[in-house]
């Protein structure tokens, strides 16, 4: 058992975690990043397309922060946290400039090239050179230069509280199975999303939503958990790599989505400009067409050579696919929606502060920015803005409190040892498979009361199962996955309407009375539900 201490503990090593650590360390706080994979490595940022959106010094003369705000609220179907959206659009340029000074490069010649993507009324999105791999490598180097400590391949399993304040965390190192306790004055949860709740996702292995669970169990409020975004066009053909397909430029220049009989699904659904569809709209159409196990196909065979030469975004989309041996221009390719992004998470203010003293959050683990559906490019923008803000706020808070007591940390670490050593009956991989199947079948793109009730019943029954595994980390992740699964299913059951990425076949209309947010909080072992009007 190892006991460590730091002033600011950042849990998560993607864009939000790295920027939080840079912000904290730049404010002269002793800072540590703990991540269950690698810092700047296999996390949700690492599989992002490298598109970041916001109004900058390079903006379209007709664009404005107010327009970006309106697009984000409209894309979120009017249930966004308006203060968070204002903060993101107003602060984006400042923090992007900070990255550019650090060495970030954007695609473009004389100045960064702006592109128009679905959900935005103006071209305000930028492509990061080298995508997110280069960005995270850069930020890792900056963290190293600032003296940020890294503890990699370590799963944090619980937060430690002293009265109403978080004072540390305990976890287990994958490399040597050492149980660790970490004393901290402030904690930032920047753990990404929960893609692994579903069997079909391109999120990295281990994206189980554990940070959301950590916060929930520590008393933090969860909001918007029912809103799960599915990316509509993932390659699903045997023998081809599982990849995002950047659908907007392809559809704009003549590509189509066809059913098994060769008919356009857009014509069937009366869609005139499919390239303008947002991800929620597109995925719902796809899911309706796939009922009964039917397949859908991306057809790019009609794209013209002159269009490829004249459109950088089109040529980039085609080049990306062909470079990975996807014959996108010579044959139809099977595609399907995959779980992609979680709009719900921990409720926080514009400084990332939750309702628990000393606990902050940023990135995909934080709710409210995106409402019922995220528009493209806003994920990285939110990570950037709220990562920097949460890191600074955590640093400032750290200077106002006393160092935590060793006894609490040692006690929590000893309880974790007991949990690890407890015997189980059901193999963790099997329990995980049951969770994934019921999330896909009952809490997927198309939802109804029967499917949600069945899923909730199964998740509840799994609570009493004693899980076994040769790998303690797999065993410890199951309860955290169940926290997320139950929160999503419960919120989806409560919301008796369809809005954004949440579609109820038994309540297909959007209702004005449901322009409110569902809040979940763990109190005395029970999940309490309340509502919040934006």
Short mmCIF file of C-alpha atoms in Angstrom, two decimals:
data_model
loop_
_atom_site.label_atom_id
_atom_site.label_comp_id
_atom_site.label_asym_id
_atom_site.label_seq_id
_atom_site.Cartn_x
_atom_site.Cartn_y
_atom_site.Cartn_z
CA UNK A 1 0.00 0.00 0.00
CA UNK A 2 1.35 3.41 -1.00
CA UNK A 3 0.26 6.78 0.37
CA UNK A 4 0.87 9.88 -1.77
CA UNK A 5 -0.05 13.53 -1.45
CA UNK A 6 -0.61 16.46 -3.77
CA UNK A 7 -2.40 19.79 -3.64
CA UNK A 8 -4.48 19.28 -6.80
CA UNK A 9 -5.36 15.80 -8.04
CA UNK A 10 -6.56 15.56 -11.65
CA UNK A 11 -8.22 12.25 -12.51
CA UNK A 12 -8.09 11.73 -16.28
CA UNK A 13 -5.37 12.34 -18.86
CA UNK A 14 -7.19 13.63 -21.95
CA UNK A 15 -7.57 17.22 -23.15
CA UNK A 16 -9.67 18.34 -20.16
CA UNK A 17 -7.34 16.68 -17.66
CA UNK A 18 -4.17 17.98 -19.30
CA UNK A 19 -5.41 21.56 -19.51
CA UNK A 20 -6.65 21.40 -15.91
CA UNK A 21 -3.21 20.21 -14.79
CA UNK A 22 -1.44 22.93 -16.80
CA UNK A 23 -3.70 25.58 -15.33
CA UNK A 24 -3.22 24.32 -11.78
CA UNK A 25 0.55 23.91 -12.07
CA UNK A 26 0.89 27.32 -13.74
CA UNK A 27 -0.74 28.75 -10.63
CA UNK A 28 2.06 27.10 -8.61
CA UNK A 29 -0.02 24.30 -7.10
CA UNK A 30 1.57 20.88 -6.67
CA UNK A 31 -0.37 18.85 -9.25
CA UNK A 32 -0.74 15.17 -10.06
CA UNK A 33 -2.55 13.46 -12.94
CA UNK A 34 -3.85 9.96 -12.30
CA UNK A 35 -5.23 8.05 -15.27
CA UNK A 36 -6.18 4.44 -15.81
CA UNK A 37 -4.46 4.42 -19.21
CA UNK A 38 -1.65 6.74 -20.32
CA UNK A 39 -1.48 10.50 -19.95
CA UNK A 40 -2.30 11.88 -23.38
CA UNK A 41 -2.84 8.34 -24.67
CA UNK A 42 -5.81 6.00 -24.86
CA UNK A 43 -8.69 8.22 -23.78
CA UNK A 44 -11.83 9.67 -25.35
CA UNK A 45 -9.92 12.68 -26.71
CA UNK A 46 -7.52 10.35 -28.50
CA UNK A 47 -10.24 9.07 -30.85
CA UNK A 48 -11.72 12.50 -31.58
CA UNK A 49 -11.63 13.77 -35.15
CA UNK A 50 -9.49 16.76 -34.22
CA UNK A 51 -12.17 19.35 -34.98
CA UNK A 52 -12.52 22.25 -32.56
CA UNK A 53 -15.16 24.96 -32.92
CA UNK A 54 -15.45 28.54 -31.76
CA UNK A 55 -15.23 32.19 -32.74
CA UNK A 56 -11.61 33.39 -32.92
CA UNK A 57 -9.49 36.19 -34.32
CA UNK A 58 -9.68 34.31 -37.65
CA UNK A 59 -13.49 34.41 -37.70
CA UNK A 60 -15.86 34.90 -40.59
CA UNK A 61 -16.73 38.64 -40.60
CA UNK A 62 -20.41 37.70 -40.31
CA UNK A 63 -19.87 35.35 -37.37
CA UNK A 64 -20.06 36.21 -33.68
CA UNK A 65 -19.97 34.66 -30.24
CA UNK A 66 -23.70 35.33 -30.01
CA UNK A 67 -24.32 33.21 -33.12
CA UNK A 68 -22.19 30.38 -31.71
CA UNK A 69 -24.19 30.62 -28.48
CA UNK A 70 -27.50 30.43 -30.37
CA UNK A 71 -26.34 27.49 -32.49
CA UNK A 72 -25.26 25.58 -29.38
CA UNK A 73 -28.54 26.25 -27.55
CA UNK A 74 -30.55 25.32 -30.65
CA UNK A 75 -28.48 22.19 -31.22
CA UNK A 76 -29.00 21.26 -27.56
CA UNK A 77 -32.78 21.61 -27.96
CA UNK A 78 -33.08 24.39 -25.39
CA UNK A 79 -32.04 22.47 -22.27
CA UNK A 80 -28.39 23.56 -22.11
CA UNK A 81 -26.99 25.31 -19.05
CA UNK A 82 -26.94 28.80 -20.53
CA UNK A 83 -24.20 30.10 -18.22
CA UNK A 84 -21.88 27.29 -19.30
CA UNK A 85 -22.58 27.93 -22.98
CA UNK A 86 -21.88 31.65 -22.55
CA UNK A 87 -18.62 30.84 -20.81
CA UNK A 88 -17.52 28.43 -23.54
CA UNK A 89 -18.23 30.75 -26.47
CA UNK A 90 -16.78 33.83 -24.73
CA UNK A 91 -13.58 32.20 -23.45
CA UNK A 92 -12.78 29.91 -26.37
CA UNK A 93 -10.56 32.31 -28.31
CA UNK A 94 -8.50 33.19 -25.22
CA UNK A 95 -7.71 29.57 -24.43
CA UNK A 96 -7.15 28.59 -28.06
CA UNK A 97 -4.61 31.42 -28.29
CA UNK A 98 -2.91 29.94 -25.24
CA UNK A 99 -2.58 26.60 -27.02
CA UNK A 100 -1.27 28.28 -30.16
CA UNK A 101 1.43 29.99 -28.09
CA UNK A 102 2.32 26.59 -26.61
CA UNK A 103 2.77 25.18 -30.12
CA UNK A 104 -0.60 23.91 -31.36
CA UNK A 105 -0.92 23.96 -35.16
CA UNK A 106 -4.16 24.22 -37.13
CA UNK A 107 -4.70 23.18 -40.74
CA UNK A 108 -4.47 26.03 -43.23
CA UNK A 109 -2.03 28.05 -45.30
CA UNK A 110 -1.64 31.73 -44.40
CA UNK A 111 -4.11 31.40 -41.54
CA UNK A 112 -6.16 28.54 -40.05
CA UNK A 113 -8.81 27.23 -42.43
CA UNK A 114 -12.40 27.46 -41.20
CA UNK A 115 -14.91 24.77 -42.14
CA UNK A 116 -18.69 24.59 -41.82
CA UNK A 117 -19.99 21.48 -40.06
CA UNK A 118 -23.55 20.39 -39.17
CA UNK A 119 -25.17 22.35 -36.36
CA UNK A 120 -23.18 25.53 -37.01
CA UNK A 121 -24.62 28.42 -39.04
CA UNK A 122 -21.17 29.78 -39.92
CA UNK A 123 -17.77 28.21 -40.69
CA UNK A 124 -16.09 28.36 -37.27
CA UNK A 125 -14.53 24.91 -36.96
CA UNK A 126 -10.81 24.20 -37.27
CA UNK A 127 -8.84 21.05 -37.98
CA UNK A 128 -5.95 20.31 -35.63
CA UNK A 129 -2.79 19.22 -37.47
CA UNK A 130 -2.08 15.64 -36.53
CA UNK A 131 -5.55 15.50 -34.95
CA UNK A 132 -5.75 15.00 -31.20
CA UNK A 133 -2.66 12.80 -30.93
CA UNK A 134 -0.41 15.77 -31.65
CA UNK A 135 -2.38 18.01 -29.30
CA UNK A 136 -2.16 15.59 -26.40
CA UNK A 137 1.53 14.94 -26.98
CA UNK A 138 2.14 18.68 -26.88
CA UNK A 139 0.18 19.13 -23.65
CA UNK A 140 1.89 16.18 -22.01
CA UNK A 141 5.26 17.83 -22.69
CA UNK A 142 3.98 21.10 -21.23
CA UNK A 143 2.82 19.26 -18.09
CA UNK A 144 6.22 17.62 -17.75
CA UNK A 145 7.90 21.00 -18.04
CA UNK A 146 5.70 22.36 -15.26
CA UNK A 147 6.56 19.48 -12.95
CA UNK A 148 3.16 17.78 -13.00
CA UNK A 149 3.42 14.27 -11.52
CA UNK A 150 1.94 11.36 -13.50
CA UNK A 151 0.49 8.17 -12.05
CA UNK A 152 -0.52 6.09 -15.07
CA UNK A 153 -2.39 2.78 -15.41
CA UNK A 154 -4.14 3.45 -12.13
CA UNK A 155 -7.88 3.11 -11.54
CA UNK A 156 -9.31 5.42 -8.89
CA UNK A 157 -12.14 3.51 -7.21
CA UNK A 158 -13.47 6.01 -4.67
CA UNK A 159 -13.10 9.54 -3.40
CA UNK A 160 -12.42 10.21 0.27
CA UNK A 161 -14.51 12.74 2.17
CA UNK A 162 -14.03 14.47 5.49
CA UNK A 163 -17.49 15.71 6.43
CA UNK A 164 -18.70 17.45 3.22
CA UNK A 165 -15.31 18.00 1.59
CA UNK A 166 -13.29 15.68 -0.66
CA UNK A 167 -9.80 15.14 0.73
CA UNK A 168 -8.34 12.43 -1.48
CA UNK A 169 -8.85 9.24 -3.44
CA UNK A 170 -7.94 5.58 -3.40
CA UNK A 171 -7.24 3.25 -6.29
CA UNK A 172 -5.21 0.38 -7.66
CA UNK A 173 -2.23 0.33 -10.03
CA UNK A 174 -2.60 -2.07 -12.93
CA UNK A 175 1.12 -2.74 -13.30
CA UNK A 176 1.74 -4.20 -9.84
CA UNK A 177 -1.73 -4.29 -8.22
CA UNK A 178 -0.57 -1.90 -5.51
CA UNK A 179 -3.39 -0.16 -3.65
CA UNK A 180 -2.73 3.57 -3.44
CA UNK A 181 -4.15 6.36 -1.33
CA UNK A 182 -3.73 9.96 -2.46
CA UNK A 183 -4.26 12.95 -0.20
CA UNK A 184 -5.44 16.03 -2.09
CA UNK A 185 -6.82 19.46 -1.23
CA UNK A 186 -8.79 19.65 -4.50
CA UNK A 187 -9.82 17.06 -7.09
CA UNK A 188 -10.73 17.54 -10.76
CA UNK A 189 -12.69 14.74 -12.44
CA UNK A 190 -11.86 14.77 -16.16
CA UNK A 191 -12.42 11.12 -16.98
CA UNK A 192 -14.26 11.31 -20.30
CA UNK A 193 -17.35 9.40 -21.35
CA UNK A 194 -19.04 6.04 -20.94
CA UNK A 195 -18.80 4.48 -24.39
CA UNK A 196 -18.04 1.02 -23.04
CA UNK A 197 -21.58 0.81 -21.65
CA UNK A 198 -22.55 -0.15 -25.20
CA UNK A 199 -21.25 -3.08 -27.26
CA UNK A 200 -20.86 -0.86 -30.33
CA UNK A 201 -18.65 2.16 -29.74
CA UNK A 202 -15.38 3.53 -31.03
CA UNK A 203 -14.49 4.87 -27.61
CA UNK A 204 -11.36 3.28 -26.14
CA UNK A 205 -11.41 0.24 -23.88
CA UNK A 206 -12.22 1.30 -20.33
CA UNK A 207 -14.41 4.32 -21.13
CA UNK A 208 -16.81 3.20 -18.42
CA UNK A 209 -17.91 6.54 -16.97
CA UNK A 210 -16.02 5.85 -13.77
CA UNK A 211 -15.46 9.54 -13.00
CA UNK A 212 -19.18 10.24 -13.11
CA UNK A 213 -19.68 7.33 -10.71
CA UNK A 214 -16.93 8.60 -8.39
CA UNK A 215 -18.57 12.00 -8.17
CA UNK A 216 -22.08 10.57 -7.77
CA UNK A 217 -21.00 8.35 -4.87
CA UNK A 218 -19.31 11.34 -3.24
CA UNK A 219 -22.59 13.28 -3.29
CA UNK A 220 -22.26 15.24 -6.54
CA UNK A 221 -25.37 15.82 -8.62
CA UNK A 222 -25.80 14.24 -12.06
CA UNK A 223 -27.76 15.99 -14.80
CA UNK A 224 -28.89 15.17 -18.37
CA UNK A 225 -27.92 11.51 -18.11
CA UNK A 226 -30.57 10.39 -20.61
CA UNK A 227 -28.89 12.24 -23.48
CA UNK A 228 -26.49 9.86 -25.24
CA UNK A 229 -25.24 10.77 -28.71
CA UNK A 230 -24.70 8.10 -31.34
CA UNK A 231 -22.48 8.91 -34.29
CA UNK A 232 -24.54 7.87 -37.34
CA UNK A 233 -21.92 6.70 -39.82
CA UNK A 234 -19.41 4.24 -38.45
CA UNK A 235 -17.98 1.62 -40.78
CA UNK A 236 -19.59 -1.68 -39.81
CA UNK A 237 -18.44 -3.93 -42.65
CA UNK A 238 -16.56 -7.13 -41.93
CA UNK A 239 -12.92 -6.93 -42.96
CA UNK A 240 -12.75 -3.14 -42.82
CA UNK A 241 -11.47 -1.01 -39.93
CA UNK A 242 -14.02 0.50 -37.55
CA UNK A 243 -13.80 4.21 -38.38
CA UNK A 244 -15.78 7.43 -38.11
CA UNK A 245 -17.01 8.59 -41.51
CA UNK A 246 -17.10 12.38 -41.81
CA UNK A 247 -20.50 12.32 -43.46
CA UNK A 248 -21.23 16.01 -44.10
CA UNK A 249 -18.81 16.69 -47.00
CA UNK A 250 -19.57 13.31 -48.58
CA UNK A 251 -23.34 13.84 -48.52
CA UNK A 252 -22.99 17.43 -49.72
CA UNK A 253 -21.29 16.24 -52.91
CA UNK A 254 -23.64 13.43 -53.84
CA UNK A 255 -23.04 10.50 -51.50
CA UNK A 256 -26.10 8.73 -50.12
CA UNK A 257 -27.20 6.20 -47.51
CA UNK A 258 -29.04 3.30 -49.12
CA UNK A 259 -31.13 0.48 -47.71
CA UNK A 260 -30.72 -3.14 -48.76
CA UNK A 261 -32.90 -2.53 -51.82
CA UNK A 262 -30.78 0.39 -52.99
CA UNK A 263 -33.26 3.09 -51.96
CA UNK A 264 -32.14 6.39 -50.44
CA UNK A 265 -33.21 6.65 -46.80
CA UNK A 266 -33.16 10.43 -47.11
CA UNK A 267 -35.75 10.43 -49.86
CA UNK A 268 -37.89 8.05 -47.80
CA UNK A 269 -37.77 10.46 -44.85
CA UNK A 270 -38.13 13.67 -46.87
CA UNK A 271 -34.65 15.00 -46.09
CA UNK A 272 -33.62 17.55 -48.74
CA UNK A 273 -30.17 18.51 -47.39
CA UNK A 274 -28.81 15.44 -45.58
CA UNK A 275 -25.38 17.04 -45.10
CA UNK A 276 -27.00 19.48 -42.67
CA UNK A 277 -28.42 16.78 -40.41
CA UNK A 278 -27.13 16.87 -36.86
CA UNK A 279 -25.97 13.62 -35.30
CA UNK A 280 -29.13 13.07 -33.27
CA UNK A 281 -31.42 13.57 -36.29
CA UNK A 282 -29.30 11.35 -38.52
CA UNK A 283 -28.93 8.53 -35.99
CA UNK A 284 -32.66 8.38 -35.31
CA UNK A 285 -33.38 8.03 -39.04
CA UNK A 286 -30.72 5.32 -39.29
CA UNK A 287 -32.11 3.44 -36.28
CA UNK A 288 -35.65 3.48 -37.65
CA UNK A 289 -34.40 2.03 -40.93
CA UNK A 290 -32.40 -0.68 -39.15
CA UNK A 291 -35.30 -2.09 -37.10
CA UNK A 292 -35.47 -5.85 -37.61
CA UNK A 293 -31.77 -6.18 -38.36
CA UNK A 294 -31.75 -4.41 -41.72
CA UNK A 295 -28.43 -3.04 -42.99
CA UNK A 296 -27.59 0.36 -44.45
CA UNK A 297 -24.85 1.31 -46.89
CA UNK A 298 -22.84 4.44 -47.65
CA UNK A 299 -22.69 5.00 -51.42
CA UNK A 300 -20.01 7.46 -52.57
CA UNK A 301 -19.65 6.11 -56.10
CA UNK A 302 -21.28 9.19 -57.66
CA UNK A 303 -18.79 11.71 -56.22
CA UNK A 304 -17.08 13.52 -59.09
CA UNK A 305 -13.34 14.03 -59.53
CA UNK A 306 -13.76 17.77 -60.05
CA UNK A 307 -15.57 18.05 -56.71
CA UNK A 308 -12.69 16.25 -55.01
CA UNK A 309 -10.26 18.76 -56.48
CA UNK A 310 -12.41 21.75 -55.56
CA UNK A 311 -13.34 20.90 -51.98
CA UNK A 312 -10.62 20.49 -49.33
CA UNK A 313 -13.12 19.05 -46.81
CA UNK A 314 -14.38 16.46 -49.31
CA UNK A 315 -10.90 15.43 -50.43
CA UNK A 316 -9.82 15.18 -46.78
CA UNK A 317 -12.77 12.94 -45.89
CA UNK A 318 -12.15 10.63 -48.87
CA UNK A 319 -8.38 10.61 -48.37
CA UNK A 320 -8.76 9.66 -44.69
CA UNK A 321 -10.85 6.62 -45.61
CA UNK A 322 -8.77 5.49 -48.58
CA UNK A 323 -5.54 5.80 -46.59
CA UNK A 324 -6.98 3.16 -44.25
CA UNK A 325 -7.87 0.83 -47.14
CA UNK A 326 -11.58 1.66 -47.24
CA UNK A 327 -12.61 1.55 -50.94
CA UNK A 328 -15.17 4.26 -50.44
CA UNK A 329 -15.35 5.38 -54.10
CA UNK A 330 -15.57 1.96 -55.70
CA UNK A 331 -18.21 0.13 -53.64
CA UNK A 332 -20.99 0.59 -51.13
CA UNK A 333 -19.82 0.35 -47.52
CA UNK A 334 -21.95 -0.94 -44.65
CA UNK A 335 -22.38 1.70 -41.93
CA UNK A 336 -24.23 1.91 -38.61
CA UNK A 337 -24.59 4.25 -35.62
CA UNK A 338 -22.21 3.69 -32.69
CA UNK A 339 -22.30 5.14 -29.17
CA UNK A 340 -20.20 8.27 -29.31
CA UNK A 341 -20.70 11.01 -26.70
CA UNK A 342 -22.48 11.48 -23.38
CA UNK A 343 -24.08 14.87 -22.84
CA UNK A 344 -24.92 14.01 -19.24
CA UNK A 345 -22.58 13.96 -16.29
CA UNK A 346 -21.66 15.94 -13.20
CA UNK A 347 -23.44 19.23 -12.60
CA UNK A 348 -21.01 22.12 -12.24
CA UNK A 349 -20.72 25.90 -12.44
CA UNK A 350 -18.59 27.79 -15.01
CA UNK A 351 -15.49 27.12 -12.91
CA UNK A 352 -16.15 23.38 -12.94
CA UNK A 353 -17.16 23.40 -9.26
CA UNK A 354 -19.67 20.73 -8.24
CA UNK A 355 -21.96 20.86 -5.20
CA UNK A 356 -19.29 18.96 -3.20
CA UNK A 357 -16.58 21.13 -1.64
CA UNK A 358 -13.21 20.64 -3.29
CA UNK A 359 -14.60 18.60 -6.20
CA UNK A 360 -14.36 20.01 -9.72
CA UNK A 361 -15.00 18.58 -13.17
CA UNK A 362 -14.34 19.28 -16.85
CA UNK A 363 -14.74 17.68 -20.27
CA UNK A 364 -17.19 14.93 -21.10
CA UNK A 365 -17.65 14.04 -17.42
CA UNK A 366 -19.24 17.49 -16.95
CA UNK A 367 -22.85 18.05 -18.00
CA UNK A 368 -24.79 21.07 -19.19
CA UNK A 369 -22.84 22.60 -22.05
CA UNK A 370 -24.39 20.54 -24.82
CA UNK A 371 -27.98 20.08 -23.68
CA UNK A 372 -29.84 17.26 -25.42
CA UNK A 373 -27.38 16.97 -28.31
CA UNK A 374 -23.82 18.13 -28.93
CA UNK A 375 -22.95 19.84 -32.19
CA UNK A 376 -19.61 19.03 -33.79
CA UNK A 377 -16.44 20.65 -32.53
CA UNK A 378 -17.95 21.76 -29.24
CA UNK A 379 -16.56 18.76 -27.35
CA UNK A 380 -12.94 19.86 -27.67
CA UNK A 381 -13.95 23.49 -27.15
CA UNK A 382 -15.62 22.60 -23.85
CA UNK A 383 -12.67 20.44 -22.77
CA UNK A 384 -10.31 23.33 -23.47
CA UNK A 385 -12.29 26.07 -21.76
CA UNK A 386 -13.50 24.18 -18.71
CA UNK A 387 -10.26 22.25 -18.30
CA UNK A 388 -8.32 25.48 -17.88
CA UNK A 389 -11.03 27.05 -15.70
CA UNK A 390 -11.47 24.01 -13.43
CA UNK A 391 -7.72 23.64 -12.97
CA UNK A 392 -7.34 27.24 -11.85
CA UNK A 393 -10.38 27.03 -9.56
CA UNK A 394 -9.06 23.82 -8.00
CA UNK A 395 -5.68 25.46 -7.43
CA UNK A 396 -7.24 28.50 -5.77
CA UNK A 397 -9.39 26.28 -3.55
CA UNK A 398 -6.37 24.21 -2.58
CA UNK A 399 -4.73 27.22 -1.00
CA UNK A 400 -7.67 27.80 1.34
CA UNK A 401 -7.80 24.42 3.14
CA UNK A 402 -5.62 22.39 5.46
CA UNK A 403 -3.80 19.23 4.41
CA UNK A 404 -6.02 16.12 4.83
CA UNK A 405 -5.50 13.64 7.66
CA UNK A 406 -3.50 10.49 6.82
CA UNK A 407 -5.89 8.32 8.83
CA UNK A 408 -8.82 8.80 6.45
CA UNK A 409 -6.72 7.89 3.44
CA UNK A 410 -5.23 4.81 5.10
CA UNK A 411 -8.66 3.62 6.25
CA UNK A 412 -10.16 4.00 2.75
CA UNK A 413 -7.20 2.17 1.22
CA UNK A 414 -7.65 -0.72 3.67
CA UNK A 415 -11.36 -0.99 2.72
CA UNK A 416 -10.36 -1.23 -0.94
CA UNK A 417 -7.99 -4.09 -0.10
CA UNK A 418 -10.94 -5.91 1.51
CA UNK A 419 -13.07 -5.41 -1.61
CA UNK A 420 -10.32 -6.70 -3.89
CA UNK A 421 -9.81 -9.79 -1.74
CA UNK A 422 -13.53 -10.62 -1.46
CA UNK A 423 -14.61 -13.70 -3.37
CA UNK A 424 -16.98 -13.47 -6.30
CA UNK A 425 -19.19 -15.86 -8.21
CA UNK A 426 -20.06 -14.23 -11.53
CA UNK A 427 -17.29 -13.46 -14.01
CA UNK A 428 -16.90 -9.71 -14.63
CA UNK A 429 -16.81 -10.13 -18.42
CA UNK A 430 -20.20 -11.85 -18.39
CA UNK A 431 -21.78 -9.16 -16.19
CA UNK A 432 -20.34 -6.48 -18.45
CA UNK A 433 -21.82 -8.24 -21.48
CA UNK A 434 -25.27 -8.27 -19.85
CA UNK A 435 -25.01 -4.54 -19.14
CA UNK A 436 -23.95 -3.78 -22.71
CA UNK A 437 -26.69 -5.89 -24.30
CA UNK A 438 -29.43 -4.26 -22.26
CA UNK A 439 -28.06 -0.78 -22.82
CA UNK A 440 -28.08 -1.39 -26.58
CA UNK A 441 -31.48 -3.10 -26.68
CA UNK A 442 -33.36 -0.98 -24.15
CA UNK A 443 -31.43 2.26 -23.71
CA UNK A 444 -30.12 2.77 -27.24
CA UNK A 445 -31.27 5.18 -29.94
CA UNK A 446 -34.94 4.13 -29.95
CA UNK A 447 -36.44 3.77 -26.48
CA UNK A 448 -39.78 2.89 -24.93
CA UNK A 449 -41.22 2.14 -21.51
CA UNK A 450 -41.02 -1.65 -21.81
CA UNK A 451 -37.37 -1.67 -22.87
CA UNK A 452 -36.35 0.83 -20.20
CA UNK A 453 -38.20 -1.04 -17.45
CA UNK A 454 -36.58 -4.30 -18.47
CA UNK A 455 -33.12 -2.74 -18.51
CA UNK A 456 -33.60 -1.12 -15.10
CA UNK A 457 -34.83 -4.40 -13.64
CA UNK A 458 -31.78 -6.27 -14.93
CA UNK A 459 -29.35 -3.59 -13.75
CA UNK A 460 -30.95 -3.69 -10.31
CA UNK A 461 -30.64 -7.48 -10.16
CA UNK A 462 -26.94 -7.24 -11.03
CA UNK A 463 -26.34 -5.08 -7.96
CA UNK A 464 -26.53 -8.16 -5.76
CA UNK A 465 -24.13 -10.22 -7.84
CA UNK A 466 -20.68 -10.90 -6.37
CA UNK A 467 -18.31 -10.34 -9.27
CA UNK A 468 -15.10 -12.27 -9.82
CA UNK A 469 -12.19 -11.63 -12.16
CA UNK A 470 -8.55 -12.52 -12.56
CA UNK A 471 -7.99 -8.79 -12.96
CA UNK A 472 -9.16 -6.71 -9.96
CA UNK A 473 -9.68 -3.65 -12.13
CA UNK A 474 -12.32 -5.42 -14.24
CA UNK A 475 -14.10 -6.43 -11.04
CA UNK A 476 -13.98 -2.92 -9.60
CA UNK A 477 -15.32 -1.27 -12.76
CA UNK A 478 -18.60 -3.22 -12.80
CA UNK A 479 -20.35 -1.26 -10.00
CA UNK A 480 -19.27 2.00 -11.63
CA UNK A 481 -20.66 0.90 -14.99
CA UNK A 482 -23.93 0.02 -13.25
CA UNK A 483 -24.10 3.48 -11.67
CA UNK A 484 -23.98 5.02 -15.15
CA UNK A 485 -26.30 2.49 -16.77
CA UNK A 486 -28.97 2.93 -14.11
CA UNK A 487 -28.70 6.72 -14.17
CA UNK A 488 -29.11 6.83 -17.96
CA UNK A 489 -32.01 4.36 -18.00
CA UNK A 490 -33.80 6.01 -15.06
CA UNK A 491 -33.52 9.49 -16.58
CA UNK A 492 -34.71 8.14 -19.94
CA UNK A 493 -37.70 6.53 -18.22
CA UNK A 494 -38.59 9.76 -16.43
CA UNK A 495 -38.41 11.95 -19.56
CA UNK A 496 -41.71 11.17 -21.29
CA UNK A 497 -40.99 13.01 -24.51
CA UNK A 498 -38.43 12.98 -27.32
CA UNK A 499 -35.75 15.67 -27.34
CA UNK A 500 -32.40 15.71 -29.13
CA UNK A 501 -30.58 12.41 -28.78
CA UNK A 502 -33.29 11.02 -26.47
CA UNK A 503 -36.01 9.43 -28.62
CA UNK A 504 -39.01 7.66 -27.10
CA UNK A 505 -41.09 5.73 -29.64
CA UNK A 506 -43.99 5.87 -27.16
CA UNK A 507 -43.56 9.64 -26.69
CA UNK A 508 -42.25 10.80 -30.09
CA UNK A 509 -43.08 14.51 -29.67
CA UNK A 510 -41.12 17.25 -27.92
CA UNK A 511 -43.17 18.86 -25.13
CA UNK A 512 -42.79 22.37 -23.72
CA UNK A 513 -43.43 21.14 -20.18
CA UNK A 514 -40.31 18.97 -20.48
CA UNK A 515 -37.99 21.90 -21.14
CA UNK A 516 -36.27 21.08 -17.89
CA UNK A 517 -33.32 19.01 -16.74
CA UNK A 518 -33.41 15.83 -14.67
CA UNK A 519 -31.12 15.91 -11.62
CA UNK A 520 -30.05 12.77 -9.75
CA UNK A 521 -28.38 12.76 -6.34
CA UNK A 522 -27.39 9.92 -4.03
CA UNK A 523 -28.73 10.58 -0.54
CA UNK A 524 -28.59 8.01 2.27
CA UNK A 525 -28.10 5.24 -0.24
CA UNK A 526 -31.06 6.21 -2.44
CA UNK A 527 -31.14 8.04 -5.76
CA UNK A 528 -33.25 11.19 -5.37
CA UNK A 529 -34.75 12.90 -8.42
CA UNK A 530 -35.34 16.62 -8.88
CA UNK A 531 -35.73 19.01 -11.80
CA UNK A 532 -33.90 22.10 -12.95
CA UNK A 533 -35.30 24.68 -15.38
CA UNK A 534 -32.58 26.12 -17.69
#
